[in-house]
């Protein structure tokens, strides 16, 4: 895979609408942001600092509670994001990304609040429909409908100067041509005139439904960037284009930011490439790179002396003109190189092997951290060679590359994140046709194999069209099959896009971009746009039945009132259900006088909401506002509290006077659900915070206990290397290494056991077992440990049923852990007792089996007993108690007992001993006579 130029990629992604974001894939922390584009901020009205303070930098905190999902992995979603002015409906397309082993969720959002909010606000009154159409003026400067067949245009919304120049209806083509001649700068007129040509519009639209053209306009403030659109509106019975919508809008700010970003990236790229070339030109290193390298030394490999050439720091005062090379290397390494890199620096600067390494590879470089955590690159460059080709002198140069690494890493991560919306991306050499994959979806690999990853453009396109493109859409690729045709088209216009359908009927978009006319490659991107196109088709269908939708939307509001602000009168437009009847009766009782209805409405509203209710709906407030608004209020009927929302919109009546439309709907369930979810979120946050603290403590202890045996193994291995000929010492060291290995293996096994239990995947595997046979196996496993320490072991069995159903493996693990600990912490010659008892339960066929393990060992303090089942808990270190342990045995026992629905108790006293009591319910297989055994086993030294 070749490295892709930043400018090319940004050119590719700038055509994707909406804002970008990149989040850590961390469900517990609510997907914290690591990157937010400016467009994302512009859509919602926040700054990065406000998102940090208001939402704790969390994507989930910005999502409407009703729309939250726990899994953002590779999803296309429609949901609400919190903006400064309220919630915005957006379309989100997310994809997963893994960088350096860490998972991220990246994607785009496009604001569709207009479409959804206007649907929810529409009323059946035609004046409200007109207001909704006019509100498009906030997005588009001009909106015209064009009758293609009759060449006639009608203005829906436009800025004053456009309406003044071309009027609000008339000959469509003449008006469009006049619009171009009047508004568009000379350098863009030809392209825009071709774009507004209605005779070729149907052919250019094709299956796209919408086409766009950017252009510049001249004004008193200078040249500004704008764009216009043709949007397919209706076709006639023969399928011919009948009506389109022509719109214009300003894109100046975004265009300027885009051009500035491109220039900045291009400049950054050029500077970086220049530095790389200068570094390779070692013949000019002394004169040209004095400001780049912090230090530079000339080294004579035969005499093993160095001479300082460049030094911009304290090394000037340390060394003279000529010094012993090995002494200089030792001093610099020990005093200025971070410890973890010192061994590698010694190897890299090793004088005896430097000649051979330079003969094999030419110039050499190595990157490391110094003591100040600054990234550096030291390079060895041959200067002189003898007749046999041996290097006799070199330049050793060092420079600070921290900023360079940071820029490269940051650009790489952002570029990778921005590339996510494109499933397949290729860079094609425009001269040879060689295509190199930058990103390729798994489905493409499965269908075409690696031949499609690196191959020829024409062969790849032919293969793709033949196997994947719907038969009816194959002709779309005709003008893009040949390399020479693509080069010609990209020379005319550096960006080409078209849509097609796969054999499965899925819509895809192809984007071809040539970022720079002087470059010899172009970029090809394939992107799934099925949801967007089908969503647009759905919107088009919804527009055709707009009146039916408007009538249906009114059902959401049980009361709709029309308030004549000047006359202080109210008219009941809609009154549904019990709540609607109450409001209608209230207005009637107050003679349909609005101010009187509001003032006397206090009996219906909860005390805490009365003042704000009257203030929001007062004639003074309604007169002062032009934009619609909404607010919540609360009613109380005895102990029952209910929540409602009032929505106020403004329309103009036939006399040109402003009328307020007041709709009321029941939001009781939604508000109470939000309050419940808010509390649940707070509870979940507290739980997540506690889990995070537990995880941090676990990892801290885990790392400490792993490092201890690992350090021992490393230290003993070095001693073996130094004493390889001393067999006795080597065997002793190997024995200690074996002990450390066993401890480390035990720790890892215990950690894995803990992880398996806590993952919830651990299940009981019960089978029929005989308790006496089970205990006999247990004694055999413990025999050798007990014998070695001359411990007196005694057991007592008092049971009725010897055959039970139990998980043999987990029961053995519990008792082995307890008995092993008893042996471990009991001195030689001590005593251990195991007692097994059966007690009845209140459930038929179930008995409780109690196991008691007692010893007279070192015991535990009362302060430590509450912590015995915590991960890695040990009252004393292995050094103090002379007993090694991982601190995970007891937590595993506790979790296994819990898994079996049992209980465990501990009694202990320092210097006296410990007593563990376990009680677990088991299903009885069959009944037997009572059996009681009580005997003592003593082990001799033999």
Short mmCIF file of C-alpha atoms in Angstrom, two decimals, residues 426-436 451-465 476-487 489-490 496 498 510-512 522-526:
data_model
loop_
_atom_site.label_atom_id
_atom_site.label_comp_id
_atom_site.label_asym_id
_atom_site.label_seq_id
_atom_site.Cartn_x
_atom_site.Cartn_y
_atom_site.Cartn_z
CA UNK A 426 -7.96 3.41 -4.64
CA UNK A 427 -5.14 5.62 -5.87
CA UNK A 428 -4.61 5.26 -9.61
CA UNK A 429 -1.53 6.28 -11.62
CA UNK A 430 -3.06 8.28 -14.48
CA UNK A 431 -0.22 7.33 -16.85
CA UNK A 432 0.10 3.56 -16.23
CA UNK A 433 -3.30 2.76 -14.75
CA UNK A 434 -1.75 1.02 -11.74
CA UNK A 435 -4.32 0.99 -8.91
CA UNK A 436 -3.26 0.66 -5.27
CA UNK A 451 -6.26 -9.11 -7.58
CA UNK A 452 -8.63 -6.24 -6.92
CA UNK A 453 -6.43 -4.74 -4.19
CA UNK A 454 -3.44 -4.09 -6.46
CA UNK A 455 -4.06 -4.16 -10.17
CA UNK A 456 -4.91 -2.21 -13.29
CA UNK A 457 -7.70 0.39 -13.23
CA UNK A 458 -9.37 -0.74 -16.46
CA UNK A 459 -9.23 -4.43 -15.47
CA UNK A 460 -10.62 -3.67 -11.99
CA UNK A 461 -13.50 -1.59 -13.35
CA UNK A 462 -14.35 -4.20 -15.99
CA UNK A 463 -14.31 -6.96 -13.37
CA UNK A 464 -16.46 -4.94 -10.97
CA UNK A 465 -19.04 -3.95 -13.61
CA UNK A 476 -23.39 4.31 -16.57
CA UNK A 477 -19.75 3.12 -16.46
CA UNK A 478 -19.24 3.37 -20.25
CA UNK A 479 -17.49 6.75 -20.17
CA UNK A 480 -15.33 5.72 -17.18
CA UNK A 481 -14.05 2.33 -18.38
CA UNK A 482 -11.05 3.62 -20.35
CA UNK A 483 -8.14 5.34 -18.61
CA UNK A 484 -7.76 7.90 -21.37
CA UNK A 485 -11.46 8.89 -21.08
CA UNK A 486 -11.16 9.35 -17.30
CA UNK A 487 -7.99 11.48 -17.72
CA UNK A 489 -12.82 14.14 -18.06
CA UNK A 490 -10.72 14.92 -14.97
CA UNK A 496 -16.63 13.37 -11.08
CA UNK A 498 -22.14 9.16 -10.35
CA UNK A 510 -18.44 6.52 -7.25
CA UNK A 511 -16.27 9.60 -6.76
CA UNK A 512 -13.22 10.30 -8.96
CA UNK A 522 -6.26 10.36 -9.21
CA UNK A 523 -8.36 8.88 -6.42
CA UNK A 524 -11.38 6.57 -6.82
CA UNK A 525 -13.81 6.07 -3.92
CA UNK A 526 -16.80 3.71 -3.64
#
